[in-house]
C-alpha positions as a Markdown table, in Angstrom:
| # | Residue | x | y | z |
|---|---|---|---|---|
| 1 | Unk | 118.6 | 179.1 | 78.9 |
| 2 | Unk | 115.3 | 178.2 | 77.6 |
| 3 | Unk | 111.8 | 178.6 | 79.4 |
| 4 | Unk | 110.2 | 175.1 | 80.6 |
| 5 | Unk | 107.1 | 173.1 | 78.6 |
| 6 | Unk | 104.2 | 175.1 | 79.3 |
| 7 | Unk | 105.0 | 178.4 | 80.0 |
| 8 | Unk | 103.0 | 181.7 | 79.2 |
| 9 | Unk | 103.5 | 183.1 | 75.5 |
| 10 | Unk | 104.6 | 186.4 | 76.8 |
| 11 | Unk | 106.0 | 187.5 | 80.4 |
| 12 | Unk | 103.7 | 189.0 | 82.2 |
| 13 | Unk | 103.1 | 192.9 | 82.1 |
| 14 | Unk | 104.3 | 195.0 | 85.5 |
| 15 | Unk | 102.4 | 196.5 | 87.4 |
| 16 | Unk | 101.6 | 200.5 | 86.7 |
| 17 | Unk | 102.6 | 202.5 | 89.4 |
| 18 | Unk | 99.8 | 204.3 | 91.2 |
| 19 | Unk | 98.1 | 206.8 | 90.0 |
| 20 | Unk | 98.2 | 210.7 | 91.2 |
| 21 | Unk | 96.5 | 213.4 | 90.8 |
| 22 | Unk | 92.8 | 213.5 | 90.0 |
| 23 | Unk | 91.5 | 209.9 | 90.4 |
| 24 | Unk | 88.2 | 209.0 | 89.7 |
| 25 | Unk | 86.5 | 204.8 | 90.3 |
| 26 | Unk | 83.4 | 203.9 | 88.3 |
| 27 | Unk | 81.6 | 200.5 | 88.3 |
| 28 | Unk | 78.7 | 201.0 | 86.2 |
| 29 | Unk | 78.8 | 201.3 | 82.5 |
| 30 | Unk | 76.5 | 204.8 | 83.0 |
| 31 | Unk | 79.3 | 205.8 | 85.3 |
| 32 | Unk | 82.2 | 205.3 | 83.3 |
| 33 | Unk | 80.6 | 207.2 | 80.5 |
| 34 | Unk | 79.7 | 210.6 | 82.3 |
| 35 | Unk | 83.2 | 210.3 | 83.8 |
| 36 | Unk | 85.2 | 210.3 | 80.0 |
| 37 | Unk | 82.8 | 212.9 | 79.3 |
| 38 | Unk | 83.5 | 215.0 | 81.3 |
| 39 | Unk | 87.6 | 213.9 | 82.5 |
| 40 | Unk | 90.1 | 217.2 | 82.1 |
| 41 | Unk | 93.6 | 216.7 | 81.8 |
| 42 | Unk | 95.6 | 214.3 | 84.3 |
| 43 | Unk | 92.0 | 212.7 | 85.1 |
| 44 | Unk | 92.9 | 208.5 | 85.9 |
| 45 | Unk | 88.9 | 206.8 | 85.4 |
| 46 | Unk | 89.9 | 203.4 | 87.2 |
| 47 | Unk | 86.8 | 201.0 | 86.8 |
| 48 | Unk | 85.9 | 198.4 | 89.4 |
| 49 | Unk | 85.8 | 194.9 | 87.9 |
| 50 | Unk | 83.0 | 194.1 | 86.1 |
| 51 | Unk | 80.9 | 193.6 | 82.8 |
| 52 | Unk | 80.2 | 197.7 | 81.1 |
| 53 | Unk | 78.0 | 197.4 | 78.7 |
| 54 | Unk | 78.7 | 200.0 | 75.8 |
| 55 | Unk | 75.6 | 202.3 | 74.5 |
| 56 | Unk | 78.2 | 204.4 | 72.8 |
| 57 | Unk | 82.0 | 204.8 | 72.3 |
| 58 | Unk | 84.1 | 206.0 | 75.3 |
| 59 | Unk | 85.4 | 209.4 | 73.6 |
| 60 | Unk | 88.7 | 210.8 | 75.0 |
| 61 | Unk | 89.2 | 213.9 | 75.0 |
| 62 | Unk | 91.8 | 215.8 | 77.0 |
| 63 | Unk | 95.6 | 214.7 | 77.8 |
| 64 | Unk | 97.1 | 212.8 | 79.9 |
| 65 | Unk | 94.3 | 211.0 | 80.5 |
| 66 | Unk | 93.8 | 207.4 | 81.8 |
| 67 | Unk | 92.0 | 204.6 | 81.3 |
| 68 | Unk | 92.9 | 201.2 | 83.3 |
| 69 | Unk | 90.7 | 198.6 | 85.6 |
| 70 | Unk | 91.1 | 199.3 | 88.9 |
| 71 | Unk | 92.4 | 195.4 | 90.4 |
| 72 | Unk | 95.1 | 195.3 | 87.8 |
| 73 | Unk | 93.4 | 192.0 | 86.2 |
| 74 | Unk | 92.6 | 192.5 | 82.8 |
| 75 | Unk | 90.1 | 189.4 | 82.5 |
| 76 | Unk | 87.9 | 191.4 | 85.1 |
| 77 | Unk | 87.2 | 194.2 | 83.5 |
| 78 | Unk | 85.1 | 194.1 | 80.6 |
| 79 | Unk | 84.5 | 197.0 | 78.0 |
| 80 | Unk | 81.3 | 194.7 | 75.9 |
| 81 | Unk | 80.3 | 196.4 | 72.6 |
| 82 | Unk | 77.5 | 193.6 | 72.7 |
| 83 | Unk | 78.2 | 192.4 | 69.0 |
| 84 | Unk | 76.6 | 195.6 | 67.9 |
| 85 | Unk | 78.5 | 198.9 | 68.7 |
| 86 | Unk | 80.4 | 199.7 | 66.0 |
| 87 | Unk | 83.9 | 201.0 | 67.6 |
| 88 | Unk | 84.3 | 201.2 | 72.0 |
| 89 | Unk | 86.9 | 203.9 | 72.2 |
| 90 | Unk | 87.6 | 206.9 | 70.3 |
| 91 | Unk | 90.5 | 209.2 | 70.4 |
| 92 | Unk | 90.7 | 213.0 | 69.3 |
| 93 | Unk | 92.9 | 216.3 | 70.3 |
| 94 | Unk | 94.9 | 214.4 | 72.6 |
| 95 | Unk | 97.8 | 212.8 | 74.2 |
| 96 | Unk | 99.7 | 210.8 | 76.6 |
| 97 | Unk | 96.5 | 209.2 | 77.1 |
| 98 | Unk | 97.3 | 205.4 | 79.1 |
| 99 | Unk | 94.3 | 202.3 | 78.4 |
| 100 | Unk | 95.5 | 199.5 | 80.7 |
| 101 | Unk | 94.3 | 197.0 | 82.7 |
| 102 | Unk | 91.0 | 196.2 | 80.9 |
| 103 | Unk | 89.5 | 193.8 | 78.1 |
| 104 | Unk | 87.2 | 195.6 | 74.6 |
| 105 | Unk | 85.5 | 192.4 | 73.2 |
| 106 | Unk | 82.4 | 191.8 | 70.7 |
| 107 | Unk | 82.9 | 195.0 | 68.6 |
| 108 | Unk | 81.7 | 195.3 | 64.9 |
| 109 | Unk | 85.0 | 197.4 | 63.3 |
| 110 | Unk | 87.0 | 198.8 | 65.8 |
| 111 | Unk | 88.3 | 198.6 | 69.5 |
| 112 | Unk | 90.3 | 201.6 | 70.3 |
| 113 | Unk | 90.1 | 203.9 | 67.5 |
| 114 | Unk | 92.9 | 207.3 | 67.1 |
| 115 | Unk | 90.9 | 209.9 | 65.1 |
| 116 | Unk | 94.9 | 211.2 | 63.8 |
| 117 | Unk | 92.8 | 213.8 | 61.8 |
| 118 | Unk | 92.1 | 215.7 | 64.9 |
| 119 | Unk | 96.1 | 214.9 | 66.6 |
| 120 | Unk | 96.3 | 212.4 | 68.6 |
| 121 | Unk | 99.6 | 211.7 | 70.2 |
| 122 | Unk | 101.5 | 209.5 | 72.1 |
| 123 | Unk | 99.4 | 206.8 | 73.0 |
| 124 | Unk | 99.8 | 204.0 | 75.5 |
| 125 | Unk | 98.0 | 200.6 | 75.4 |
| 126 | Unk | 98.7 | 198.2 | 77.9 |
| 127 | Unk | 98.0 | 195.5 | 79.3 |
| 128 | Unk | 94.6 | 194.9 | 77.1 |
| 129 | Unk | 92.6 | 192.1 | 75.9 |
| 130 | Unk | 91.0 | 192.4 | 72.6 |
| 131 | Unk | 88.8 | 189.8 | 71.8 |
| 132 | Unk | 86.2 | 189.4 | 68.8 |
| 133 | Unk | 87.0 | 193.0 | 67.4 |
| 134 | Unk | 86.1 | 192.2 | 63.5 |
| 135 | Unk | 88.0 | 194.9 | 62.0 |
| 136 | Unk | 90.3 | 196.2 | 63.7 |
| 137 | Unk | 91.5 | 195.7 | 67.2 |
| 138 | Unk | 93.6 | 199.2 | 67.2 |
| 139 | Unk | 93.4 | 200.9 | 63.8 |
| 140 | Unk | 95.3 | 205.1 | 63.3 |
| 141 | Unk | 93.2 | 205.8 | 60.1 |
| 142 | Unk | 94.7 | 208.3 | 57.4 |
| 143 | Unk | 95.7 | 211.7 | 58.1 |
| 144 | Unk | 95.6 | 214.6 | 55.2 |
| 145 | Unk | 98.4 | 215.6 | 53.3 |
| 146 | Unk | 98.6 | 219.0 | 54.2 |
| 147 | Unk | 99.1 | 218.8 | 57.7 |
| 148 | Unk | 100.3 | 215.4 | 57.7 |
| 149 | Unk | 103.7 | 216.1 | 59.9 |
| 150 | Unk | 101.8 | 217.9 | 62.7 |
| 151 | Unk | 99.2 | 214.9 | 62.8 |
| 152 | Unk | 100.5 | 212.0 | 62.1 |
| 153 | Unk | 100.3 | 210.0 | 65.7 |
| 154 | Unk | 104.1 | 210.0 | 66.8 |
| 155 | Unk | 105.3 | 207.8 | 70.0 |
| 156 | Unk | 103.1 | 205.2 | 71.0 |
| 157 | Unk | 103.4 | 202.1 | 72.8 |
| 158 | Unk | 101.2 | 198.3 | 72.8 |
| 159 | Unk | 102.8 | 196.5 | 75.0 |
| 160 | Unk | 101.8 | 193.3 | 77.0 |
| 161 | Unk | 98.4 | 192.9 | 75.3 |
| 162 | Unk | 96.8 | 190.1 | 73.8 |
| 163 | Unk | 94.8 | 190.0 | 70.4 |
| 164 | Unk | 92.6 | 186.7 | 69.7 |
| 165 | Unk | 89.0 | 186.5 | 68.4 |
| 166 | Unk | 87.2 | 182.7 | 68.7 |
| 167 | Unk | 86.7 | 182.0 | 65.2 |
| 168 | Unk | 87.5 | 183.0 | 62.0 |
| 169 | Unk | 85.2 | 186.4 | 61.3 |
| 170 | Unk | 81.7 | 186.0 | 58.8 |
| 171 | Unk | 79.8 | 188.4 | 57.2 |
| 172 | Unk | 77.5 | 189.0 | 60.4 |
| 173 | Unk | 79.8 | 190.3 | 62.1 |
| 174 | Unk | 80.2 | 193.2 | 60.3 |
| 175 | Unk | 78.0 | 195.0 | 57.8 |
| 176 | Unk | 80.5 | 197.2 | 56.7 |
| 177 | Unk | 82.5 | 193.8 | 55.0 |
| 178 | Unk | 79.9 | 192.3 | 52.3 |
| 179 | Unk | 81.0 | 190.2 | 49.2 |
| 180 | Unk | 81.3 | 193.0 | 47.0 |
| 181 | Unk | 83.6 | 195.1 | 49.4 |
| 182 | Unk | 85.9 | 192.2 | 51.1 |
| 183 | Unk | 84.4 | 189.2 | 50.7 |
| 184 | Unk | 84.3 | 188.7 | 54.9 |
| 185 | Unk | 87.9 | 189.2 | 55.2 |
| 186 | Unk | 88.4 | 193.1 | 56.2 |
| 187 | Unk | 90.2 | 192.3 | 59.4 |
| 188 | Unk | 93.4 | 192.8 | 61.4 |
| 189 | Unk | 94.5 | 193.1 | 65.1 |
| 190 | Unk | 96.8 | 196.4 | 64.2 |
| 191 | Unk | 96.5 | 198.2 | 61.4 |
| 192 | Unk | 98.3 | 201.8 | 61.5 |
| 193 | Unk | 98.2 | 204.1 | 59.3 |
| 194 | Unk | 100.9 | 207.8 | 59.6 |
| 195 | Unk | 102.7 | 205.6 | 62.3 |
| 196 | Unk | 105.7 | 207.3 | 63.5 |
| 197 | Unk | 107.8 | 206.1 | 66.4 |
| 198 | Unk | 105.2 | 203.2 | 67.5 |
| 199 | Unk | 106.9 | 200.7 | 69.7 |
| 200 | Unk | 104.5 | 197.2 | 69.0 |
| 201 | Unk | 106.4 | 194.7 | 71.8 |
| 202 | Unk | 105.1 | 192.1 | 73.7 |
| 203 | Unk | 102.2 | 191.2 | 72.8 |
| 204 | Unk | 100.6 | 187.8 | 71.8 |
| 205 | Unk | 98.6 | 187.2 | 68.5 |
| 206 | Unk | 95.8 | 184.8 | 67.9 |
| 207 | Unk | 93.0 | 183.5 | 65.5 |
| 208 | Unk | 92.8 | 186.6 | 63.7 |
| 209 | Unk | 91.5 | 185.4 | 60.6 |
| 210 | Unk | 88.9 | 186.6 | 57.7 |
| 211 | Unk | 86.4 | 184.2 | 56.5 |
| 212 | Unk | 87.7 | 182.7 | 53.4 |
| 213 | Unk | 91.8 | 182.8 | 55.3 |
| 214 | Unk | 92.9 | 186.4 | 53.2 |
| 215 | Unk | 92.2 | 188.7 | 56.4 |
| 216 | Unk | 95.2 | 191.1 | 56.7 |
| 217 | Unk | 96.7 | 190.0 | 59.8 |
| 218 | Unk | 98.1 | 190.6 | 63.1 |
| 219 | Unk | 100.4 | 193.3 | 62.3 |
| 220 | Unk | 99.6 | 195.9 | 59.7 |
| 221 | Unk | 101.4 | 199.2 | 59.3 |
| 222 | Unk | 101.5 | 201.1 | 56.3 |
| 223 | Unk | 100.7 | 204.8 | 54.8 |
| 224 | Unk | 104.3 | 206.7 | 55.4 |
| 225 | Unk | 105.1 | 204.7 | 58.8 |
| 226 | Unk | 108.5 | 205.9 | 59.9 |
| 227 | Unk | 110.6 | 204.3 | 62.8 |
| 228 | Unk | 108.7 | 202.2 | 64.0 |
| 229 | Unk | 109.3 | 198.8 | 66.1 |
| 230 | Unk | 107.5 | 195.4 | 66.2 |
| 231 | Unk | 109.6 | 193.2 | 68.4 |
| 232 | Unk | 109.4 | 190.0 | 71.0 |
| 233 | Unk | 105.6 | 188.6 | 69.6 |
| 234 | Unk | 104.5 | 186.2 | 69.1 |
| 235 | Unk | 101.8 | 185.6 | 66.3 |
| 236 | Unk | 99.6 | 181.7 | 66.2 |
| 237 | Unk | 97.7 | 180.8 | 63.6 |
| 238 | Unk | 96.9 | 183.7 | 61.9 |
| 239 | Unk | 95.9 | 184.4 | 58.1 |
| 240 | Unk | 99.5 | 186.6 | 58.4 |
| 241 | Unk | 101.9 | 188.2 | 60.4 |
| 242 | Unk | 103.7 | 191.2 | 60.2 |
| 243 | Unk | 103.4 | 193.0 | 57.3 |
| 244 | Unk | 105.6 | 195.9 | 56.0 |
| 245 | Unk | 103.2 | 198.1 | 54.1 |
| 246 | Unk | 100.4 | 197.3 | 52.4 |
| 247 | Unk | 99.6 | 195.4 | 48.7 |
| 248 | Unk | 96.6 | 196.1 | 48.1 |
| 249 | Unk | 97.4 | 199.7 | 48.1 |
| 250 | Unk | 99.9 | 200.7 | 45.0 |
| 251 | Unk | 103.5 | 202.4 | 45.5 |
| 252 | Unk | 103.5 | 205.8 | 47.3 |
| 253 | Unk | 105.7 | 208.8 | 47.7 |
| 254 | Unk | 107.2 | 208.2 | 50.4 |
| 255 | Unk | 106.6 | 205.0 | 50.0 |
| 256 | Unk | 104.1 | 202.7 | 53.2 |
| 257 | Unk | 107.6 | 202.1 | 55.3 |
| 258 | Unk | 110.5 | 203.8 | 56.0 |
| 259 | Unk | 113.6 | 202.6 | 58.8 |
| 260 | Unk | 111.1 | 199.8 | 60.5 |
| 261 | Unk | 112.9 | 197.4 | 62.4 |
| 262 | Unk | 110.6 | 193.5 | 62.9 |
| 263 | Unk | 112.8 | 192.3 | 65.3 |
| 264 | Unk | 112.7 | 189.2 | 67.8 |
| 265 | Unk | 109.3 | 188.0 | 67.1 |
| 266 | Unk | 107.4 | 184.1 | 67.1 |
| 267 | Unk | 105.7 | 183.3 | 64.2 |
| 268 | Unk | 103.6 | 180.8 | 63.9 |
| 269 | Unk | 101.1 | 179.3 | 60.6 |
| 270 | Unk | 100.0 | 182.5 | 59.2 |
| 271 | Unk | 100.2 | 181.8 | 55.7 |
| 272 | Unk | 99.0 | 184.8 | 53.7 |
| 273 | Unk | 103.0 | 185.4 | 54.9 |
| 274 | Unk | 105.1 | 185.2 | 58.0 |
| 275 | Unk | 106.4 | 188.6 | 57.1 |
| 276 | Unk | 106.1 | 190.5 | 54.3 |
| 277 | Unk | 107.8 | 194.1 | 53.4 |
| 278 | Unk | 106.5 | 196.1 | 49.9 |
| 279 | Unk | 107.0 | 199.1 | 49.5 |
| 280 | Unk | 109.1 | 200.0 | 52.2 |
| 281 | Unk | 112.4 | 201.2 | 52.1 |
| 282 | Unk | 115.2 | 201.2 | 54.5 |
| 283 | Unk | 113.8 | 198.3 | 56.5 |
| 284 | Unk | 115.3 | 195.6 | 59.1 |
| 285 | Unk | 113.9 | 191.9 | 59.1 |
| 286 | Unk | 116.2 | 190.8 | 61.8 |
| 287 | Unk | 116.2 | 187.5 | 64.2 |
| 288 | Unk | 112.9 | 186.4 | 63.7 |
| 289 | Unk | 111.1 | 182.5 | 64.2 |
| 290 | Unk | 108.9 | 181.6 | 61.2 |
| 291 | Unk | 107.7 | 178.3 | 62.4 |
| 292 | Unk | 104.5 | 177.0 | 59.4 |
| 293 | Unk | 105.5 | 173.5 | 58.1 |
| 294 | Unk | 102.2 | 172.8 | 56.8 |
| 295 | Unk | 101.8 | 176.3 | 55.0 |
| 296 | Unk | 100.5 | 176.1 | 51.5 |
| 297 | Unk | 102.3 | 179.3 | 50.3 |
| 298 | Unk | 105.0 | 178.6 | 51.8 |
| 299 | Unk | 105.6 | 182.3 | 52.7 |
| 300 | Unk | 108.3 | 182.3 | 55.7 |
| 301 | Unk | 109.3 | 186.2 | 55.0 |
| 302 | Unk | 108.1 | 187.8 | 51.7 |
| 303 | Unk | 109.8 | 190.5 | 50.3 |
| 304 | Unk | 108.1 | 191.9 | 46.2 |
| 305 | Unk | 107.8 | 194.9 | 44.9 |
| 306 | Unk | 109.4 | 197.6 | 45.9 |
| 307 | Unk | 112.3 | 197.6 | 49.3 |
| 308 | Unk | 115.0 | 199.2 | 48.5 |
| 309 | Unk | 117.7 | 199.2 | 51.3 |
| 310 | Unk | 115.9 | 196.4 | 53.0 |
| 311 | Unk | 118.0 | 194.1 | 55.6 |
| 312 | Unk | 117.0 | 190.9 | 55.6 |
| 313 | Unk | 119.2 | 188.9 | 58.8 |
| 314 | Unk | 120.0 | 185.8 | 61.4 |
| 315 | Unk | 116.4 | 184.1 | 60.7 |
| 316 | Unk | 115.0 | 181.3 | 61.6 |
| 317 | Unk | 112.4 | 180.1 | 59.3 |
| 318 | Unk | 110.6 | 176.3 | 59.8 |
| 319 | Unk | 108.7 | 175.6 | 56.5 |
| 320 | Unk | 108.2 | 178.2 | 54.7 |
| 321 | Unk | 111.2 | 179.7 | 53.1 |
| 322 | Unk | 112.6 | 184.2 | 52.5 |
| 323 | Unk | 111.1 | 184.6 | 49.3 |
| 324 | Unk | 112.8 | 187.8 | 47.3 |
| 325 | Unk | 110.6 | 188.4 | 44.6 |
| 326 | Unk | 111.7 | 192.8 | 44.1 |
| 327 | Unk | 114.3 | 194.3 | 41.0 |
| 328 | Unk | 115.5 | 196.1 | 44.9 |
| 329 | Unk | 118.1 | 196.5 | 46.5 |
| 330 | Unk | 117.8 | 193.3 | 49.2 |
| 331 | Unk | 120.5 | 192.1 | 51.9 |
| 332 | Unk | 120.2 | 188.8 | 53.1 |
| 333 | Unk | 122.5 | 187.0 | 55.7 |
| 334 | Unk | 122.7 | 183.9 | 57.5 |
| 335 | Unk | 118.7 | 182.8 | 57.7 |
| 336 | Unk | 118.0 | 179.4 | 58.0 |
| 337 | Unk | 115.8 | 177.9 | 56.1 |
| 338 | Unk | 114.6 | 174.1 | 56.4 |
| 339 | Unk | 114.2 | 173.2 | 60.3 |
| 340 | Unk | 112.7 | 171.0 | 61.8 |
| 341 | Unk | 109.0 | 172.2 | 63.9 |
| 342 | Unk | 111.4 | 169.6 | 66.3 |
| 343 | Unk | 114.0 | 172.5 | 67.1 |
| 344 | Unk | 111.4 | 174.5 | 68.8 |
| 345 | Unk | 109.9 | 174.0 | 72.2 |
| 346 | Unk | 106.7 | 173.3 | 71.6 |
| 347 | Unk | 105.7 | 174.9 | 68.3 |
| 348 | Unk | 101.6 | 173.8 | 68.0 |
| 349 | Unk | 100.7 | 176.8 | 70.6 |
| 350 | Unk | 103.7 | 178.4 | 69.2 |
| 351 | Unk | 106.5 | 178.3 | 71.1 |
| 352 | Unk | 109.7 | 178.8 | 69.8 |
| 353 | Unk | 112.4 | 179.2 | 72.0 |
| 354 | Unk | 115.2 | 177.2 | 70.8 |
| 355 | Unk | 114.8 | 173.4 | 72.3 |
| 356 | Unk | 118.8 | 172.5 | 72.6 |
| 357 | Unk | 122.7 | 173.2 | 70.2 |
| 358 | Unk | 121.7 | 172.7 | 66.4 |
| 359 | Unk | 124.6 | 173.3 | 64.0 |
| 360 | Unk | 123.6 | 176.0 | 61.5 |
| 361 | Unk | 121.3 | 177.5 | 64.0 |
| 362 | Unk | 122.9 | 177.9 | 67.5 |
| 363 | Unk | 126.1 | 180.2 | 67.0 |
| 364 | Unk | 125.6 | 180.7 | 64.1 |
| 365 | Unk | 124.8 | 184.8 | 63.1 |
| 366 | Unk | 126.9 | 187.2 | 64.1 |
| 367 | Unk | 125.9 | 190.4 | 65.8 |
| 368 | Unk | 123.6 | 193.1 | 65.2 |
| 369 | Unk | 124.0 | 196.8 | 66.4 |
| 370 | Unk | 119.9 | 196.9 | 66.2 |
| 371 | Unk | 119.2 | 193.5 | 68.3 |
| 372 | Unk | 121.8 | 193.3 | 71.1 |
| 373 | Unk | 119.1 | 191.1 | 73.2 |
| 374 | Unk | 116.1 | 188.1 | 72.5 |
| 375 | Unk | 113.2 | 187.6 | 72.7 |
| 376 | Unk | 113.3 | 187.7 | 76.8 |
| 377 | Unk | 115.8 | 190.3 | 77.2 |
| 378 | Unk | 119.1 | 187.5 | 77.4 |
| 379 | Unk | 122.0 | 189.3 | 75.8 |
| 380 | Unk | 123.7 | 187.6 | 73.0 |
| 381 | Unk | 127.1 | 186.9 | 72.6 |
| 382 | Unk | 129.5 | 188.2 | 69.0 |
| 383 | Unk | 127.9 | 185.1 | 67.2 |
| 384 | Unk | 124.5 | 184.9 | 67.7 |
| 385 | Unk | 122.0 | 182.1 | 67.5 |
| 386 | Unk | 119.6 | 182.4 | 64.4 |
| 387 | Unk | 115.8 | 183.2 | 65.0 |
| 388 | Unk | 113.9 | 185.5 | 68.0 |
| 389 | Unk | 115.8 | 182.6 | 71.0 |
| 390 | Unk | 119.2 | 183.0 | 72.9 |
| 391 | Unk | 120.0 | 179.8 | 73.3 |
| 392 | Unk | 124.0 | 180.0 | 73.5 |
| 393 | Unk | 125.7 | 181.4 | 76.1 |
| 394 | Unk | 126.8 | 184.6 | 75.8 |
């Protein structure tokens, strides 16, 4: 079964349960700043519909705080940095914080910044929109080596969010990104360092582009990230799609990513690389659909440098290819290149559901234990379709 043409690229977020305990409702930026500053563990701050012009970052420093739009419509609650605020939300010394049902927009650097060196754990970002964030929509920063096992951010979730910029980055958007530093290309949707057991699922990334087309792209996971799952995301018109490892930083011990799984994602027109793995160990790239028929570089799935134990299986590519350029042991299974964009419902907008049964695609793979369902939650049979979408009956 496939969705009708024109359906949303990802499903709507199920509503969160009604808050319990200490609930504070705010309707102005001043009251919002005050509520966050006073928040005790377990406080829920509900934001009435409206625009909140932020004069400084909202700094959450207590456990189990929830910052939520009251109506549940993320487009109606807007945290606005005005293009001059460096960062919108800071997290320090806190666990089990939820940020949900709101929009963060027009921020010079980071939308949400985890001050990971101050111990931030189990963050949930749910049904949020990030628009025109000119460095990172969500940034997890470096952690000191001396206490890294304790401080590295663990068990965080980013779900049902939209990450979108209205245009490529310009020099004036971010005073720290100059011709002498990153040339206007220091930009990504997510940049996660030392992440452990993060889940990034059911999000849409659109138009995350640097000034010259060499931005970091939608999802960048690196710096000893472990056991993260990146699944069921749709990425359209970003410089790069999903990157395990950072090519600008050399080999590390431990590797940039260990035991991470990239599965059931759809990536359309990400010319720097649809899915990239480098400096990884025991990672998996499974059942992804990548479409970029006019891309000049042709990097559909790109494996470079060290990638010991990598499994690349059951992926479907229209235009770009699987490029393996590493002396490491990499296993490939049932990847199909050269599929026409017409095989998908609407490749122009990034809808990479399959249209109809196609030889060499439908029923062409073997069931993998890590991917028993497709991007829509549909169960896969023993002979599975390649790519993110399961068209064949199980």
